[in-house]
Amino acid sequence: MPLSPQLRDKILAAVDAGFDEQIAYTQKLVSFASQRGQEFAIQDFIQRDYAARGLKIDRFDMDEAALTAHEGGAPFSPQHSRAPIVVGIHHPKQETGRSLILQHHLDVVPIGPRDMWQHDPYGGQIDGDWMYGRGAGDMKAGAAANVFALQALKAIGLQPAATVYVQSVVEEESTGNGALQTYLRGYTADAALIPEPMDEELTRANVGVLWFTVEVRGFPTHVREMGAGTNAIDAAHRVIASLRDIENRWNAEAAAHPETAGVDHPINMNIGMIEGGDWGSSVPAWCRFQVRISIYAGQNAQAKYAEIRDHIAGFARGDRFLNQNPPVLTQNGFNAEGYVLAPGSDAEALLGQAHETAFGTPLKTSFSGAYLDARVYALYNRIPVLNYGPKSRAGHGFDEAVSLSSVRKVTKAMALFIADWCGTEAV
Amino acid sequence: MPLSPQLRDKILAAVDAGFDEQIAYTQKLVSFASQRGQEFAIQDFIQRDYAARGLKIDRFDMDEAALTAHEGGAPFSPQHSRAPIVVGIHHPKQETGRSLILQHHLDVVPIGPRDMWQHDPYGGQIDGDWMYGRGAGDMKAGAAANVFALQALKAIGLQPAATVYVQSVVEEESTGNGALQTYLRGYTADAALIPEPMDEELTRANVGVLWFTVEVRGFPTHVREMGAGTNAIDAAHRVIASLRDIENRWNAEAAAHPETAGVDHPINMNIGMIEGGDWGSSVPAWCRFQVRISIYAGQNAQAKYAEIRDHIAGFARGDRFLNQNPPVLTQNGFNAEGYVLAPGSDAEALLGQAHETAFGTPLKTSFSGAYLDARVYALYNRIPVLNYGPKSRAGHGFDEAVSLSSVRKVTKAMALFIADWCGTEAV
């Protein structure tokens, strides 16, 4: 049932009225340097905040045994976060509407060299329409929007007429185990909404992602006898080139994956980190690098990882040095399949109406080449999942920023959607 | 004046008689994990040992200002050792012979991954003719030989009839500043002998060596937008390939450097270390690598370094990414010219006789593709420098080892040489 024009206008006005507070709240979230494994303080802040807002709290740890036994779970490396997951629960007086999960993640990626930032990476500085900071877009603005969309209803004396779970997770940037743990804990609903920074578009499909390390070892010598030694850094480069062959082959298969239609290079492989060697004048004995590669939605993560392992093993057999020193692959993160949001759901239709009200333009959908926690809801909860959020720039880069005018409109669309999807009742 | 057959035989027998003690002393030196910056304990051991052996002690620090003002001095990086230099001084009763410097270095390179060693890297284990351990060959066996060559004379009631400086230095593996500091301190003599592990040959010439780092920076993005980002690890690989062009060009000039005649690949460039990137799913913003490259004897280190800088700057101008983000080169170690030992010196002739007595075969000379502290004595002291020592294997590698039968004969040759060069007097 569409919202009445009066209610709609009151909701829009309430988001506007609360927006200064929402900005301050976003800045507060940005002020936490919540890198992987360092999300304890921000999750504790979230827990106290949600409790103060009247949400019931369920806080729990990620369960390594259960996660790694699940087909979508990722291995726990030594860097895996031990921070808790926090779920804030709203129960209505009467369950008359459709239930909803509002999810966000609060882990952020490293800032890189500090001197390449013009703005304080944790300052939340505002310059014109943009708020700067690591995680400002990805996705602390979305985390704040989850709270302030609900807050807008409350400000006009309303609350959702259905159960709403506000799920604050971690490990989105490395494994997706945080979101998966909420599923394993039993949380589900009639739909889920995740305000990732999607340029005001709804994600129609994304990729799966694999993370693994490759280690090459060789026998070092004094550099004066370099011909006799084997250079692990050079050998690693040969393995990287061989991995590029996989990336090229997979991109050449794009036509078989209609969800990527119009996308130039849907599969990206990234050598995100490299380290090797101990001494300038010793031929390096070892080199390790970190690989992130995507796979098409619908492809099985373990099957594609096996394909990579086989490819590298075959390459190594034909390489005089690697033949004696086969590279060692170790999966150390994402083991995730991609998903497709089937068109035609009520949830998508209602979000479309809400978006058009807030923006005055139709909701577009797009393909994402990134891992998204939405895969958990699509693949395992099997519910409509709306991955939709504000404009941002330089995600994972320097001077990451989010557009505040975009956040305002997205929050309006979210509040309208919640009111429509869940229905409302008096507080 | 040649040694009498009687004295010669007594010296040879004295080395044999002391050899068990010499082995134990070598094992003691190997037991110190005297990596760069961690040579305090071993130098303190040396100081106490030399004092107990009746040598006068001069202990002093490396002087950054003086070293870096000298044309052969290397920059002090944060990793530069602060351990002291120890000189043990023998003064004869009568200065009738020719004075001598006996030098060694006690810094060792890292061991690399421990699990690639079959033997304890600091155990000094003996298996057949070989003693194993990091530094066993390079050059703790030589350091022990310096002591036990003198000890052999003492055991038969003799000592050199000239001043002998036993110079125990550090920083040989990274800058050569330790040896240079002994020169700046004023130490010199009529000749110098350095028992590096040279396979029982005398070094006729070696290379100069440069150490520098290259840092490439780029703008990272989320890997989903990889085309928009610039990958510093990939860019670093392009710079490495460009540096290989220099290496090839310099090797092609070998014919103009007769001291390298017969050497297949006299100039070696080694990428000894690499590191880059902060996150698997971020396009890496930075990559640093460590370069070691050699130059021909007679070439000016700073001029060749400038040639490298110019080459890289030219390459970067033609690279769409590096053009905007020029690689930054930083010299962080060796700034050393190579040397040639002019044939025909008395010192070489006497060492040749001593070697033939100890080994029964003529002394061969050879070219070394490595940095050698001998360059200080050749280039700045301007004295004959005899770089000559035992057989070893896997220098800078796993299971580094030195041949004990070779050490024994080399020590005999050294003791004979000292007796002949310095003359002897009763203790």
Tab-separated table of N, CA, C and O in Angstrom, chain B residues 254-322:
chain	number	residue	atom	x	y	z
B	254	ALA	N	82.064	-5.404	-21.241
B	254	ALA	CA	83.086	-6.132	-20.487
B	254	ALA	C	84.445	-6.127	-21.175
B	254	ALA	O	85.496	-6.073	-20.514
B	255	ALA	N	84.439	-6.165	-22.502
B	255	ALA	CA	85.718	-6.246	-23.221
B	255	ALA	C	86.614	-5.050	-22.929
B	255	ALA	O	87.849	-5.144	-22.994
B	256	ALA	N	86.001	-3.927	-22.568
B	256	ALA	CA	86.786	-2.730	-22.260
B	256	ALA	C	87.402	-2.789	-20.856
B	256	ALA	O	88.097	-1.868	-20.452
B	257	HIS	N	87.140	-3.867	-20.144
B	257	HIS	CA	87.632	-3.989	-18.771
B	257	HIS	C	88.412	-5.285	-18.646
B	257	HIS	O	87.862	-6.313	-18.261
B	258	PRO	N	89.686	-5.231	-18.997
B	258	PRO	CA	90.468	-6.473	-19.125
B	258	PRO	C	90.529	-7.281	-17.829
B	258	PRO	O	90.750	-8.488	-17.876
B	259	GLU	N	90.330	-6.635	-16.678
B	259	GLU	CA	90.407	-7.403	-15.429
B	259	GLU	C	89.281	-8.435	-15.332
B	259	GLU	O	89.333	-9.333	-14.504
B	260	THR	N	88.256	-8.294	-16.189
B	260	THR	CA	87.149	-9.256	-16.150
B	260	THR	C	87.282	-10.315	-17.245
B	260	THR	O	86.341	-11.070	-17.475
B	261	ALA	N	88.431	-10.359	-17.909
B	261	ALA	CA	88.595	-11.288	-19.039
B	261	ALA	C	88.228	-12.709	-18.619
B	261	ALA	O	88.648	-13.189	-17.563
B	262	GLY	N	87.416	-13.350	-19.436
B	262	GLY	CA	87.044	-14.733	-19.153
B	262	GLY	C	85.873	-14.874	-18.199
B	262	GLY	O	85.394	-15.979	-17.966
B	263	VAL	N	85.420	-13.755	-17.634
B	263	VAL	CA	84.271	-13.817	-16.723
B	263	VAL	C	83.007	-13.653	-17.551
B	263	VAL	O	82.896	-12.716	-18.343
B	264	ASP	N	82.076	-14.547	-17.371
B	264	ASP	CA	80.910	-14.606	-18.244
B	264	ASP	C	79.993	-13.398	-18.092
B	264	ASP	O	79.538	-12.812	-19.056
B	265	HIS	N	79.696	-13.012	-16.890
B	265	HIS	CA	78.667	-12.001	-16.628
B	265	HIS	C	79.172	-11.180	-15.441
B	265	HIS	O	78.706	-11.347	-14.310
B	266	PRO	N	80.140	-10.296	-15.685
B	266	PRO	CA	80.811	-9.649	-14.545
B	266	PRO	C	79.912	-8.726	-13.733
B	266	PRO	O	80.123	-8.556	-12.538
B	267	ILE	N	78.916	-8.138	-14.392
B	267	ILE	CA	78.042	-7.171	-13.711
B	267	ILE	C	76.740	-7.862	-13.342
B	267	ILE	O	76.013	-8.338	-14.220
B	268	ASN	N	76.450	-7.929	-12.056
B	268	ASN	CA	75.192	-8.523	-11.615
B	268	ASN	C	74.332	-7.498	-10.900
B	268	ASN	O	74.804	-6.781	-10.014
B	269	MET	N	73.091	-7.439	-11.323
B	269	MET	CA	72.104	-6.639	-10.603
B	269	MET	C	71.194	-7.600	-9.853
B	269	MET	O	70.747	-8.603	-10.411
B	270	ASN	N	70.946	-7.308	-8.610
B	270	ASN	CA	70.092	-8.176	-7.793
B	270	ASN	C	68.984	-7.352	-7.165
B	270	ASN	O	69.247	-6.313	-6.561
B	271	ILE	N	67.740	-7.813	-7.368
B	271	ILE	CA	66.622	-7.245	-6.618
B	271	ILE	C	66.518	-8.107	-5.368
B	271	ILE	O	65.960	-9.202	-5.389
B	272	GLY	N	67.103	-7.621	-4.290
B	272	GLY	CA	67.250	-8.464	-3.103
B	272	GLY	C	66.032	-8.495	-2.220
B	272	GLY	O	65.791	-9.469	-1.507
B	273	MET	N	65.255	-7.421	-2.249
B	273	MET	CA	64.058	-7.338	-1.408
B	273	MET	C	62.993	-6.541	-2.141
B	273	MET	O	63.308	-5.632	-2.906
B	274	ILE	N	61.759	-6.884	-1.858
B	274	ILE	CA	60.644	-6.124	-2.420
B	274	ILE	C	59.530	-6.107	-1.401
B	274	ILE	O	59.343	-7.079	-0.652
B	275	GLU	N	58.811	-5.010	-1.321
B	275	GLU	CA	57.583	-4.988	-0.538
B	275	GLU	C	56.678	-3.918	-1.113
B	275	GLU	O	57.131	-2.912	-1.640
B	276	GLY	N	55.373	-4.190	-1.013
B	276	GLY	CA	54.436	-3.214	-1.542
B	276	GLY	C	53.014	-3.559	-1.183
B	276	GLY	O	52.691	-4.728	-0.971
B	277	GLY	N	52.179	-2.544	-1.119
B	277	GLY	CA	50.748	-2.746	-0.931
B	277	GLY	C	50.349	-2.970	0.501
B	277	GLY	O	51.145	-3.382	1.346
B	278	ASP	N	49.075	-2.657	0.779
B	278	ASP	CA	48.555	-2.749	2.137
B	278	ASP	C	47.370	-3.688	2.267
B	278	ASP	O	46.998	-4.053	3.380
B	279	TRP	N	46.738	-4.043	1.143
B	279	TRP	CA	45.466	-4.752	1.265
B	279	TRP	C	45.201	-5.540	-0.012
B	279	TRP	O	45.426	-5.029	-1.111
B	280	GLY	N	44.705	-6.752	0.171
B	280	GLY	CA	44.465	-7.613	-0.984
B	280	GLY	C	43.526	-7.022	-2.020
B	280	GLY	O	43.725	-7.187	-3.220
B	281	SER	N	42.506	-6.326	-1.559
B	281	SER	CA	41.493	-5.806	-2.476
B	281	SER	C	41.631	-4.308	-2.721
B	281	SER	O	40.678	-3.650	-3.111
B	282	SER	N	42.801	-3.769	-2.466
B	282	SER	CA	43.097	-2.392	-2.879
B	282	SER	C	44.208	-2.465	-3.920
B	282	SER	O	45.168	-3.223	-3.759
B	283	VAL	N	44.080	-1.672	-4.960
B	283	VAL	CA	45.171	-1.596	-5.929
B	283	VAL	C	46.365	-0.972	-5.205
B	283	VAL	O	46.220	0.081	-4.583
B	284	PRO	N	47.528	-1.627	-5.226
B	284	PRO	CA	48.630	-1.169	-4.365
B	284	PRO	C	49.105	0.236	-4.712
B	284	PRO	O	49.332	0.567	-5.867
B	285	ALA	N	49.271	1.042	-3.663
B	285	ALA	CA	49.631	2.452	-3.815
B	285	ALA	C	51.130	2.643	-3.816
B	285	ALA	O	51.609	3.695	-4.204
B	286	TRP	N	51.867	1.645	-3.382
B	286	TRP	CA	53.312	1.827	-3.260
B	286	TRP	C	54.007	0.489	-3.397
B	286	TRP	O	53.433	-0.561	-3.099
B	287	CYS	N	55.226	0.552	-3.861
B	287	CYS	CA	56.080	-0.633	-3.912
B	287	CYS	C	57.520	-0.147	-3.840
B	287	CYS	O	57.885	0.823	-4.501
B	288	ARG	N	58.283	-0.801	-2.977
B	288	ARG	CA	59.702	-0.458	-2.781
B	288	ARG	C	60.530	-1.691	-3.060
B	288	ARG	O	60.140	-2.789	-2.660
B	289	PHE	N	61.647	-1.524	-3.688
B	289	PHE	CA	62.547	-2.662	-3.818
B	289	PHE	C	63.992	-2.223	-3.659
B	289	PHE	O	64.333	-1.053	-3.831
B	290	GLN	N	64.796	-3.207	-3.285
B	290	GLN	CA	66.210	-2.966	-2.976
B	290	GLN	C	67.049	-3.476	-4.134
B	290	GLN	O	66.894	-4.623	-4.543
B	291	VAL	N	67.907	-2.612	-4.630
B	291	VAL	CA	68.764	-2.977	-5.752
B	291	VAL	C	70.215	-3.004	-5.305
B	291	VAL	O	70.664	-2.123	-4.563
B	292	ARG	N	70.930	-4.002	-5.777
B	292	ARG	CA	72.381	-4.084	-5.648
B	292	ARG	C	72.902	-4.276	-7.052
B	292	ARG	O	72.452	-5.173	-7.771
B	293	ILE	N	73.792	-3.397	-7.490
B	293	ILE	CA	74.371	-3.560	-8.818
B	293	ILE	C	75.855	-3.286	-8.725
B	293	ILE	O	76.296	-2.472	-7.904
B	294	SER	N	76.611	-3.979	-9.553
B	294	SER	CA	78.056	-3.800	-9.531
B	294	SER	C	78.499	-2.906	-10.686
B	294	SER	O	77.768	-2.707	-11.656
B	295	ILE	N	79.680	-2.348	-10.526
B	295	ILE	CA	80.298	-1.502	-11.548
B	295	ILE	C	81.741	-1.972	-11.724
B	295	ILE	O	82.290	-2.647	-10.852
B	296	TYR	N	82.330	-1.632	-12.857
B	296	TYR	CA	83.700	-2.084	-13.112
B	296	TYR	C	84.692	-1.316	-12.234
B	296	TYR	O	84.483	-0.137	-11.910
B	297	ALA	N	85.789	-1.990	-11.900
B	297	ALA	CA	86.897	-1.320	-11.211
B	297	ALA	C	87.332	-0.121	-12.047
B	297	ALA	O	87.363	-0.193	-13.275
B	298	GLY	N	87.611	0.954	-11.361
B	298	GLY	CA	88.038	2.161	-12.062
B	298	GLY	C	86.901	3.110	-12.367
B	298	GLY	O	87.138	4.270	-12.706
B	299	GLN	N	85.670	2.634	-12.254
B	299	GLN	CA	84.530	3.527	-12.499
B	299	GLN	C	84.134	4.227	-11.212
B	299	GLN	O	84.154	3.629	-10.131
B	300	ASN	N	83.757	5.481	-11.354
B	300	ASN	CA	83.380	6.281	-10.188
B	300	ASN	C	81.962	5.926	-9.756
B	300	ASN	O	81.027	5.929	-10.570
B	301	ALA	N	81.823	5.640	-8.474
B	301	ALA	CA	80.534	5.163	-7.964
B	301	ALA	C	79.432	6.198	-8.171
B	301	ALA	O	78.333	5.872	-8.631
B	302	GLN	N	79.723	7.448	-7.848
B	302	GLN	CA	78.680	8.474	-7.973
B	302	GLN	C	78.310	8.726	-9.432
B	302	GLN	O	77.150	8.979	-9.759
B	303	ALA	N	79.290	8.637	-10.312
B	303	ALA	CA	78.999	8.836	-11.734
B	303	ALA	C	78.095	7.716	-12.248
B	303	ALA	O	77.166	7.957	-13.023
B	304	LYS	N	78.361	6.491	-11.815
B	304	LYS	CA	77.541	5.370	-12.283
B	304	LYS	C	76.142	5.433	-11.666
B	304	LYS	O	75.149	5.075	-12.317
B	305	TYR	N	76.073	5.882	-10.418
B	305	TYR	CA	74.756	6.034	-9.793
B	305	TYR	C	73.951	7.108	-10.531
B	305	TYR	O	72.741	6.941	-10.780
B	306	ALA	N	74.625	8.171	-10.923
B	306	ALA	CA	73.940	9.226	-11.689
B	306	ALA	C	73.449	8.672	-13.029
B	306	ALA	O	72.357	9.020	-13.501
B	307	GLU	N	74.244	7.785	-13.634
B	307	GLU	CA	73.838	7.167	-14.900
B	307	GLU	C	72.548	6.351	-14.709
B	307	GLU	O	71.636	6.403	-15.555
B	308	ILE	N	72.477	5.645	-13.603
B	308	ILE	CA	71.264	4.857	-13.307
B	308	ILE	C	70.072	5.795	-13.104
B	308	ILE	O	68.985	5.582	-13.649
B	309	ARG	N	70.286	6.838	-12.312
B	309	ARG	CA	69.189	7.788	-12.049
B	309	ARG	C	68.670	8.389	-13.342
B	309	ARG	O	67.461	8.496	-13.559
B	310	ASP	N	69.609	8.787	-14.209
B	310	ASP	CA	69.200	9.385	-15.485
B	310	ASP	C	68.433	8.374	-16.336
B	310	ASP	O	67.439	8.722	-16.984
B	311	HIS	N	68.921	7.147	-16.347
B	311	HIS	CA	68.261	6.103	-17.149
B	311	HIS	C	66.817	5.902	-16.676
B	311	HIS	O	65.882	5.846	-17.485
B	312	ILE	N	66.646	5.825	-15.369
B	312	ILE	CA	65.301	5.586	-14.825
B	312	ILE	C	64.406	6.795	-15.078
B	312	ILE	O	63.219	6.659	-15.405
B	313	ALA	N	64.973	7.980	-14.938
B	313	ALA	CA	64.177	9.188	-15.200
B	313	ALA	C	63.715	9.207	-16.650
B	313	ALA	O	62.558	9.554	-16.954
B	314	GLY	N	64.595	8.812	-17.560
B	314	GLY	CA	64.232	8.769	-18.977
B	314	GLY	C	63.165	7.729	-19.240
B	314	GLY	O	62.201	7.970	-19.983
B	315	PHE	N	63.317	6.572	-18.610
B	315	PHE	CA	62.309	5.524	-18.779
B	315	PHE	C	60.958	6.005	-18.252
B	315	PHE	O	59.915	5.806	-18.891
B	316	ALA	N	60.976	6.661	-17.111
B	316	ALA	CA	59.721	7.106	-16.490
B	316	ALA	C	59.012	8.138	-17.370
B	316	ALA	O	57.783	8.149	-17.463
B	317	ARG	N	59.787	8.986	-18.038
B	317	ARG	CA	59.158	9.994	-18.896
B	317	ARG	C	58.337	9.355	-20.007
B	317	ARG	O	57.349	9.913	-20.448
B	318	GLY	N	58.740	8.174	-20.446
B	318	GLY	CA	58.025	7.502	-21.526
B	318	GLY	C	56.938	6.546	-21.059
B	318	GLY	O	56.351	5.853	-21.884
B	319	ASP	N	56.676	6.513	-19.763
B	319	ASP	CA	55.693	5.575	-19.213
B	319	ASP	C	54.508	6.395	-18.701
B	319	ASP	O	54.678	7.301	-17.886
B	320	ARG	N	53.326	6.059	-19.200
B	320	ARG	CA	52.165	6.911	-18.932
B	320	ARG	C	51.922	7.096	-17.430
B	320	ARG	O	51.566	8.186	-16.974
B	321	PHE	N	52.129	6.068	-16.669
B	321	PHE	CA	51.900	6.180	-15.229
B	321	PHE	C	53.106	6.775	-14.512
B	321	PHE	O	52.988	7.709	-13.708
B	322	LEU	N	54.297	6.247	-14.816
B	322	LEU	CA	55.494	6.702	-14.097
B	322	LEU	C	55.820	8.154	-14.418
B	322	LEU	O	56.450	8.852	-13.611
